[in-house]
C-alpha positions in Angstrom: -20.3 -38.2 3.2 -22.8 -37.7 -0.2 -24.5 -34.8 1.3 -20.7 -33.1 2.9 -19.8 -33.0 -1.7 -23.1 -31.9 -3.0 -22.7 -28.5 -0.9 -19.0 -28.6 -1.1 -19.6 -29.0 -5.0 -22.9 -26.3 -4.5 -20.5 -24.2 -2.6 -17.8 -23.8 -5.6 -20.5 -23.9 -8.2 -21.3 -20.1 -9.8 -23.5 -18.8 -12.8 -19.5 -17.4 -14.3 -16.5 -18.3 -13.9 -14.1 -15.3 -15.6 -10.0 -15.9 -15.5 -8.0 -13.5 -14.6 -9.0 -9.5 -13.3 -7.2 -7.0 -16.0 -7.4 -4.8 -18.7 -10.4 -6.6 -20.3 -11.6 -9.5 -17.4 -11.9 -6.8 -15.5 -15.1 -5.4 -18.9 -16.4 -9.2 -18.2 -17.2 -8.8 -14.6 -18.8 -5.3 -14.3 -20.4 -7.6 -17.8 -22.0 -10.5 -16.3 -22.6 -9.0 -12.3 -24.3 -5.8 -13.3 -26.9 -8.6 -15.2 -27.5 -11.2 -12.5 -24.9 -13.3 -12.6 -23.0 -14.9 -10.1 -19.8 -14.4 -11.3 -16.1 -16.1 -10.0 -13.3 -13.5 -11.0 -10.0 -15.7 -10.8 -6.5 -14.5 -10.3 -3.1 -15.5 -10.5 -1.5 -12.8 -8.2 -1.7 -11.2 -5.3 -4.8 -8.8 -4.4 -4.4 -5.1 -5.1 -6.7 -2.3 -3.8 -7.6 0.4 -4.9 -5.4 3.3 -3.0 -4.7 0.8 0.1 -2.0 -1.2 -2.1 -0.5 1.2 -3.7 2.5 1.3 -1.7 5.2 4.6 -4.3 1.7 5.9 -4.5 2.7 9.7 -3.3 6.3 8.5 -2.6 9.2 11.5 -2.8 12.6 10.9 -4.7 14.4 10.9 -1.6 12.7 8.3 0.2 12.9 6.1 -1.8 16.2 3.5 -0.2 18.1 3.6 -3.2 17.0 6.9 -4.6 14.5 4.2 -7.2 17.5 2.4 -7.7 17.2 -1.5 -7.4 20.5 -3.9 -5.4 21.7 -6.3 -7.8 21.6 -8.8 -5.2 17.9 -8.3 -5.5 17.7 -7.5 -8.9 19.5 -11.6 -9.6 15.9 -12.6 -8.5 14.3 -11.3 -10.9 15.6 -11.6 -14.2 16.0 -8.5 -15.5 17.8 -5.6 -16.3 15.0 -3.7 -16.2 13.7 -2.9 -12.4 12.6 0.5 -10.7 11.8 1.0 -7.4 9.1 3.2 -7.4 7.3 -0.3 -9.3 9.4 -3.2 -8.1 6.5 -4.6 -6.3 4.3 -5.1 -9.4 7.7 -7.1 -11.0 7.3 -11.0 -10.8 10.8 -13.5 -9.8 11.9 -15.6 -12.2 11.1 -18.4 -10.7 7.7 -17.8 -10.8 6.3 -18.8 -14.0 9.7 -19.8 -16.4 9.7 -20.6 -20.4 11.5 -21.5 -22.7 12.0 -19.6 -25.9 12.6 -21.0 -29.4 14.1 -17.9 -30.6 14.5 -15.0 -28.7 10.7 -13.0 -27.1 10.0 -10.3 -24.7 6.9 -11.5 -22.7 6.2 -8.0 -19.6 3.0 -10.1 -17.0 1.5 -8.8 -14.8 0.4 -10.6 -11.8 -1.8 -9.3 -9.5 -5.3 -8.0 -9.2 -5.5 -5.0 -12.5 -2.6 -6.8 -13.5 -1.7 -5.0 -17.0 -5.1 -2.0 -16.3 -2.2 -1.0 -13.9 0.2 -1.2 -16.3 -1.0 -0.4 -19.5 0.1 3.1 -22.1 -3.3 4.4 -21.6 -3.4 4.8 -25.5 -7.1 4.1 -26.2 -8.2 4.6 -30.6 -10.6 2.9 -32.4 -10.6 0.7 -35.2 -11.3 1.2 -38.2 -12.8 -1.0 -41.5 -9.3 -0.1 -42.5 -8.2 -3.1 -40.0 -10.9 -5.4 -39.6 -11.1 -5.2 -43.3 -7.5 -5.6 -43.8 -6.5 -9.5 -44.3 -9.8 -10.2 -46.1 -7.8 -6.3 -48.9 -5.3 -7.3 -48.5 -5.2 -11.4 -48.6 -3.4 -12.5 -45.5 -4.2 -14.8 -42.1 -7.7 -15.0 -42.5 -11.2 -12.5 -42.6 -12.9 -10.4 -39.7 -15.3 -12.1 -38.9 -17.2 -8.8 -37.7 -16.6 -4.7 -39.5 -17.1 -1.8 -37.6 -20.3 -1.2 -37.5 -20.2 -4.2 -35.3 -17.9 -2.7 -32.4 -19.5 0.9 -32.7 -21.7 0.8 -29.5 -19.9 -0.7 -27.7 -16.8 1.5 -28.4 -19.3 4.2 -27.3 -20.5 2.5 -23.9 -16.5 1.4 -23.0 -15.4 5.1 -23.3 -18.4 7.0 -21.7 -17.1 4.6 -18.3 -14.0 4.0 -18.7 -13.7 8.6 -19.9 -10.7 8.6 -22.7 -9.4 12.3 -23.6 -9.9 13.1 -27.5 -10.1 15.5 -30.3 -13.1 15.2 -32.7 -10.4 14.4 -35.4 -12.8 13.4 -38.6 -10.9 10.8 -40.2 -12.0 8.0 -41.3 -9.3 5.5 -40.9 -9.1 6.8 -36.2 -13.1 7.1 -36.1 -13.7 9.6 -33.7 -15.5 8.8 -29.6 -17.1 10.3 -26.2 -14.5 12.7 -25.6 -14.0 14.0 -22.5 -11.6 17.6 -23.5 -8.1 16.9 -25.2 -4.7 17.3 -23.2 -3.4 20.2 -25.7 0.2 19.1 -27.8 2.4 21.3 -26.6 4.4 24.3 -28.7 7.3 22.0 -30.9 5.0 19.0 -31.4 1.8 21.7 -32.7 5.1 23.4 -35.2 5.7 19.4 -36.2 2.1 19.2 -36.8 1.8 22.1 -38.9 4.0 21.8 -41.6 2.5 18.0 -41.4 -0.5 19.7 -43.0 1.2 21.9 -44.8 3.6 19.3 -46.8 1.6 16.2 -46.3 -2.3 15.0 -47.3 -1.7 11.7 -45.9 -0.9 11.9 -42.7 -1.8 14.0 -39.3 -1.2 14.7 -36.2 -3.6 14.6 -33.9 -3.3 14.5 -29.6 -3.5 10.6 -29.0 -6.7 9.8 -27.6 -6.3 7.9 -24.0 -7.6 7.1 -20.7 -7.4 10.1 -18.5 -11.0 11.9 -17.3 -9.8 15.1 -17.9 -13.7 16.3 -17.0 -15.2 13.8 -14.5 -18.6 12.8 -15.5 -21.1 11.5 -12.9 -20.1 7.9 -14.4 -16.8 8.8 -12.9 -17.7 10.1 -9.3 -20.3 7.7 -8.9 -16.7 5.7 -9.8 -15.1 7.0 -6.6 -12.6 8.5 -9.1 -11.9 11.9 -9.9 -9.5 14.4 -12.7 -5.8 13.3 -13.9 -3.4 15.3 -11.6 0.0 15.5 -14.6 2.0 14.0 -12.8 3.0 11.2 -15.1 3.2 9.0 -12.0 0.4 5.9 -13.8 2.0 2.9 -13.3 2.5 2.9 -8.7 -1.4 2.8 -9.8 -3.0 5.5 -8.8 -5.5 7.5 -5.6 -6.7 9.7 -7.5 -8.2 7.1 -10.0 -7.3 9.8 -12.7 -7.3 6.9 -15.6 -8.9 4.1 -16.3 -8.0 0.5 -14.3 -10.1 -2.4 -13.3 -8.8 -1.9 -9.7 -10.3 1.6 -9.4 -13.8 1.1 -11.8 -15.1 -1.9 -13.6 -13.3 -4.0 -10.5 -15.1 -2.4 -7.3 -18.7 -1.3 -9.9 -18.4 -5.3 -9.9 -17.9 -6.0 -6.4 -21.3 -3.4 -6.0 -23.3 -5.8 -7.6 -23.4 -7.8 -4.5 -23.0 -10.5 -7.3 -19.0 -10.8 -7.6 -16.6 -13.5 -5.4 -12.6 -12.8 -6.7 -10.2 -15.1 -6.2 -6.5 -13.8 -5.6 -3.5 -16.5 -6.0 -5.7 -18.9 -8.5 -3.2 -20.2 -11.1 -6.1 -21.3 -13.6 -4.9 -25.5 -14.0 -6.9 -25.6 -17.3 -10.8 -25.7 -18.1 -13.1 -28.9 -17.4 -14.6 -30.6 -19.4 -18.0 -32.1 -19.0 -18.4 -35.6 -22.4 -21.4 -35.9 -21.6 -23.2 -33.0 -21.7 -20.8 -31.5 -24.6 -19.5 -28.4 -22.9 -17.6 -26.6 -20.6 -18.5 -27.5 -16.6 -15.6 -25.6 -15.2 -12.1 -24.1 -14.1 -9.9 -26.9 -12.1 -7.2 -23.9 -9.9 -3.9 -24.7 -8.2 -3.6 -22.3 -5.4 -0.6 -20.4 -5.2 0.4 -20.6 -1.8 -0.8 -23.8 -0.7 -0.4 -25.3 -4.5 -3.8 -27.6 -3.5 -6.1 -27.8 -6.6 -8.8 -27.3 -6.5 -12.3 -27.1 -8.9 -15.1 -24.3 -9.8 -17.8 -25.0 -11.1 -20.5 -22.7 -14.1 -22.0 -22.8 -17.2 -20.1 -20.2 -18.9 -16.8 -19.4 -18.5 -14.6 -16.3 -19.5 -11.1 -16.4 -20.7 -9.6 -13.6 -19.9 -6.1 -14.3 -18.6 -3.6 -12.4 -21.1 -3.0 -13.4 -24.5 -0.2 -16.4 -24.1 -1.5 -17.4 -20.5 -5.5 -18.1 -22.7 -3.4 -20.0 -25.2 -1.7 -22.0 -22.7 -4.8 -22.3 -20.3 -6.9 -23.5 -23.7 -4.2 -26.1 -24.8 -3.5 -27.5 -21.1 -6.7 -28.2 -21.4 -7.5 -31.0 -22.2 -9.7 -34.5 -22.0 -10.6 -37.5 -24.5 -12.9 -35.0 -26.8 -10.3 -32.4 -26.9 -6.5 -34.3 -26.9 -4.3 -31.5 -28.5 -6.2 -28.5 -26.1 -9.7 -26.9 -25.6 -12.0 -26.3 -28.9 -8.3 -27.5 -31.5 -10.5 -29.4 -33.4 -8.6 -28.1 -36.4 -5.2 -28.3 -35.2 -4.7 -24.3 -35.5 -4.8 -23.6 -31.5 -1.4 -21.3 -30.6 -0.6 -20.2 -34.1 -1.2 -16.9 -35.8 0.1 -15.8 -32.5 1.9 -11.5 -33.7 2.2 -8.7 -31.7 3.2 -5.4 -32.2 6.9 -4.4 -34.4 7.7 -1.4 -31.9 12.1 -1.9 -33.7 11.6 2.3 -35.1 12.4 4.5 -32.5 13.5 7.6 -34.1 15.1 11.5 -32.3 16.6 14.8 -32.7 16.8 18.1 -31.2 14.9 21.2 -31.3 15.9 25.1 -32.6 13.7 27.7 -31.0 11.0 28.2 -28.8 13.4 28.8 -25.9 10.2 31.4 -24.6 8.4 28.5 -24.2 7.8 25.4 -21.9 4.8 23.9 -20.9 3.1 23.7 -16.7 2.2 19.2 -15.1 2.7 16.7 -17.7 1.1 15.5 -20.5 0.4 12.0 -19.8 -0.7 11.1 -24.1 1.2 12.6 -26.8 0.9 13.0 -29.9 0.6 10.6 -32.4 0.3 10.5 -36.1 -2.3 7.2 -37.9 -1.3 5.0 -39.7 -1.2 6.8 -43.7 1.1 3.1 -45.3 -1.2 1.8 -48.1 -4.7 3.4 -47.0 -6.6 3.5 -49.6 -4.1 1.4 -52.2 -1.4 -0.7 -51.4 1.8 1.6 -51.8 4.7 0.2 -51.1 6.6 -2.9 -51.0 5.6 -3.9 -47.9 2.2 -5.4 -46.3 0.0 -3.0 -43.9 1.6 0.1 -41.9 2.5 1.7 -39.3 1.0 4.2 -36.8 3.9 6.9 -35.0 4.1 7.9 -31.6 5.8 11.7 -30.8 6.4 13.6 -28.1 7.8 16.6 -27.1 9.7 18.1 -24.5 12.3 20.5 -22.6 14.4 19.1 -19.7 16.4 21.3 -17.5 20.0 21.4 -16.5 22.0 22.3 -13.4 25.2 23.5 -13.1 27.2 22.8 -10.7 30.6 25.3 -10.9 30.1 27.7 -8.0 31.1 27.3 -4.3 28.8 28.9 -1.1 25.6 29.7 -1.4 25.6 30.6 -5.5 26.5 26.8 -5.5 23.6 25.6 -3.8 21.2 28.1 -6.1 22.0 27.1 -8.7 21.7 23.0 -7.4 18.3 24.2 -6.6 17.5 26.6 -9.3 18.3 23.8 -12.6 17.4 25.8 -15.8 15.9 25.2 -18.1 17.5 23.8 -22.1 16.7 22.6 -24.8 14.4 21.6 -26.5 13.7 17.6 -28.0 11.2 15.5 -29.8 11.2 11.4 -29.8 9.1 9.2 -32.6 8.2 5.7 -31.9 7.3 3.1 -34.2 4.0 0.8 -33.9 3.7 -1.3 -37.1 1.5 -4.1 -38.1 3.5 -7.7 -37.9 1.4 -9.8 -40.3 -0.1 -13.3 -38.3 1.8 -16.2 -40.0 1.3 -20.2 -38.7 5.3 -20.9 -37.9 4.7 -17.6 -35.3 2.8 -19.8 -32.8 3.7 -21.3 -28.5 3.3 -24.9 -27.5 3.5 -26.2 -23.7 6.5 -28.8 -23.5 5.7 -32.2 -23.7 8.2 -32.8 -20.1 9.4 -29.6 -18.2 6.9 -28.5 -15.1 6.7 -24.8 -13.6 5.9 -25.4 -9.1 2.4 -25.8 -10.4 3.0 -28.6 -12.0 1.9 -26.9 -15.0 3.8 -27.3 -18.6 6.1 -24.0 -19.4 5.3 -22.2 -22.0 7.3 -22.5 -25.9 7.6 -19.2 -27.6 8.8 -19.5 -30.9 8.2 -16.4 -32.3 10.2 -13.8 -35.0 10.5 -11.3 -36.8 9.9 -11.6 -41.3 10.6 -9.8 -44.2 7.7 -7.3 -43.8 8.5 -6.0 -41.0 12.0 -5.0 -41.6 10.9 -3.5 -44.8 7.8 -1.7 -42.5 11.1 -0.5 -39.9 13.1 0.8 -42.7 10.3 2.9 -44.2 9.3 4.4 -40.9 13.0 5.5 -40.1 13.2 7.2 -44.0 9.5 9.3 -43.3 10.3 10.2 -40.6 13.7 11.4 -41.2 11.4 13.1 -43.9 9.3 14.5 -41.4 11.9 16.1 -38.9 14.5 17.3 -42.1 11.1 19.7 -43.1 10.5 20.5 -39.8 13.7 21.8 -39.4 14.6 19.5 -36.5 18.6 19.2 -36.1 20.9 15.9 -35.1 18.0 13.6 -36.6 18.8 10.4 -35.1 16.3 7.1 -37.0 17.5 4.2 -36.2 16.2 0.0 -35.6 16.2 -0.8 -32.1 16.3 -5.1 -33.1 14.3 -5.4 -29.8 12.2 -9.1 -29.6 8.7 -9.2 -30.4 7.2 -9.1 -27.7 8.0 -6.0 -26.6 5.7 -3.7 -27.0 3.8 -5.9 -24.6 0.6 -6.4 -27.1 0.8 -9.5 -27.7 -2.1 -11.5 -29.6 -3.2 -14.1 -32.0 -3.0 -17.4 -31.1 -7.2 -18.8 -30.7 -8.6 -16.1 -33.6 -11.9 -16.0 -34.5 -13.5 -16.3 -37.4 -16.8 -17.3 -39.9 -14.8 -21.6 -40.3 -15.2 -24.0 -38.0 -12.3 -25.0 -40.2 -9.5 -22.3 -39.7 -10.3 -20.4 -36.7 -10.9 -21.0 -32.8 -13.9 -18.3 -31.9 -17.1 -16.9 -34.3 -18.3 -13.9 -34.0 -19.4 -13.8 -30.8 -15.5 -14.6 -29.5 -17.5 -18.4 -28.3 -15.6 -21.4 -29.1 -16.5 -22.8 -32.3 -16.6 -27.0 -30.5 -17.8 -25.6 -27.1 -19.7 -22.4 -27.3 -19.7 -21.7 -23.0 -16.4 -21.4 -23.3 -15.7 -17.4 -24.9 -11.9 -16.1 -25.2 -12.3 -12.2 -25.0 -8.6 -10.5 -24.4 -5.8 -9.9 -27.0 -5.6 -14.0 -28.0 -8.7 -13.3 -29.6 -7.7 -10.8 -32.6 -7.6 -11.9 -36.1 -5.5 -9.2 -36.7 -3.3 -6.4 -35.1 -4.2 -3.2 -36.5 -1.7 0.1 -35.3 -3.7 1.5 -33.1 -2.9 0.2 -29.6 -5.6 -2.8 -28.6 -6.6 -2.4 -25.4 -9.3 -0.7 -25.6 -10.5 -2.7 -28.7 -9.8 -6.0 -26.2 -12.7 -3.9 -24.0 -15.6 -3.4 -26.7 -15.4 -6.5 -27.6 -15.2 -8.2 -23.7 -18.8 -5.5 -23.3 -20.6 -6.9 -26.4 -19.4 -11.1 -25.8 -20.3 -10.9 -22.2 -23.9 -9.1 -22.5 -24.4 -11.9 -25.8 -23.3 -14.7 -23.6 -25.8 -12.7 -20.6 -28.1 -12.9 -22.9 -28.0 -16.9 -24.0 -27.5 -17.7 -20.8 -31.0 -16.1 -19.8 -31.8 -18.1 -22.8 -31.0 -21.6 -21.2 -29.0 -22.0 -24.1 -25.5 -22.6 -23.0 
């Protein structure tokens, strides 16, 4: 019997375990496997294989039973109002993971192999020192333990492999990267670009840098990926691998090394802490089908379950040494949880440009980098916001007439006028009262304590939305746009799907959970490198930074592993 137990434990022992197979987990797996570590990747959702598991990727509208609508009877099981037939296979049902909203909070999850890397907006802007130095300069949260110079080589490392398109714009607060040829702005976006250049010295409209391959390089062809086809059906999964996802890129690359074991349907319960060795020894999971609890062992553990779930896993990893959660010596685990402020939206009508239209669809959008409080404090709120810009020309169908005339009109819709829209992405200042914690009584169907979210907007967020409305109205007016409508949607925190913090990085173990290499201060063989590690939010879409931070941390972990320091 003893030999059987030894063999079973040996079978479940790896060099490294990665919790989560999404945008950062995929990078951890790639870097660890490429460097020779036998790695187990745990994913709580089902298997999704690139191309073969994208069931709607090439379907036409008329091939959906309900033309894209989800029947009410089906919708009820998901507990959400917005669902589409095209992407229903990514949605999770309400009973999968109930949680308690102490204050209104929107939580979007991607429980399948690849996670939200199949669902993201694919915008990839670098951070600058204006972002990393923000907390120290403006006196909020805590100082980051790293600066742009620490992460710049890892941005380049990720960009070359993932394939990022964009212009070299030469902006100090939005550093350039390793870009493939850009996708062009359309005529209305170029018009607004010219208006801003003529009227402002502090703001620029550029093409958003995005994770779409516009000119495949050998490294992309080696991944089996091709050029973006401009179909704009990205959230169904791309059979061409035209945009970056873990499924198309990092996970198959890791698998090719022969070092990766992928285990879907594995709901992580907690991290196992060895009191004698003073370090983590493995991960405890619940099989999603059998509900069996299984333990896996490794010397290196990466937590990349998505910001909310990474907080939950650490909070649920209790031991004699850590009675309130792994690494929670200072009581800050789950606190300073934050997101981006997406409340501001605007739209307007555009006169003219009727001799122009677009060919193909733009999977990206225009982007105005942050222009408030960059060089100095010049508003009554802290930090600032970036703005997404998109213009397009709609079509309409004349339904008058009968017979052949009506048929021709239905088959050949006419071009309408141009419209333009804008949306803000504001930096939320992390505060201690915005937090996550576990319920002491309620549990989910896997026996894991339910999450309580307690996150609210602040007065700083309100002032930022008001400023966005005023500034967009001014810029659109100068561009000659008509019927401008800039509003505050009052959407819940979390609606941006950019959850961050709770396990923040810092220099001092008294005020942070992680050090500059993403190691838990008090348990150095556990690394957290998804959104949970973020000390502040910046105004850029965060995924590129998660990927670069993860690649940096994984290579450091390999180095320490080989020195036998972990």
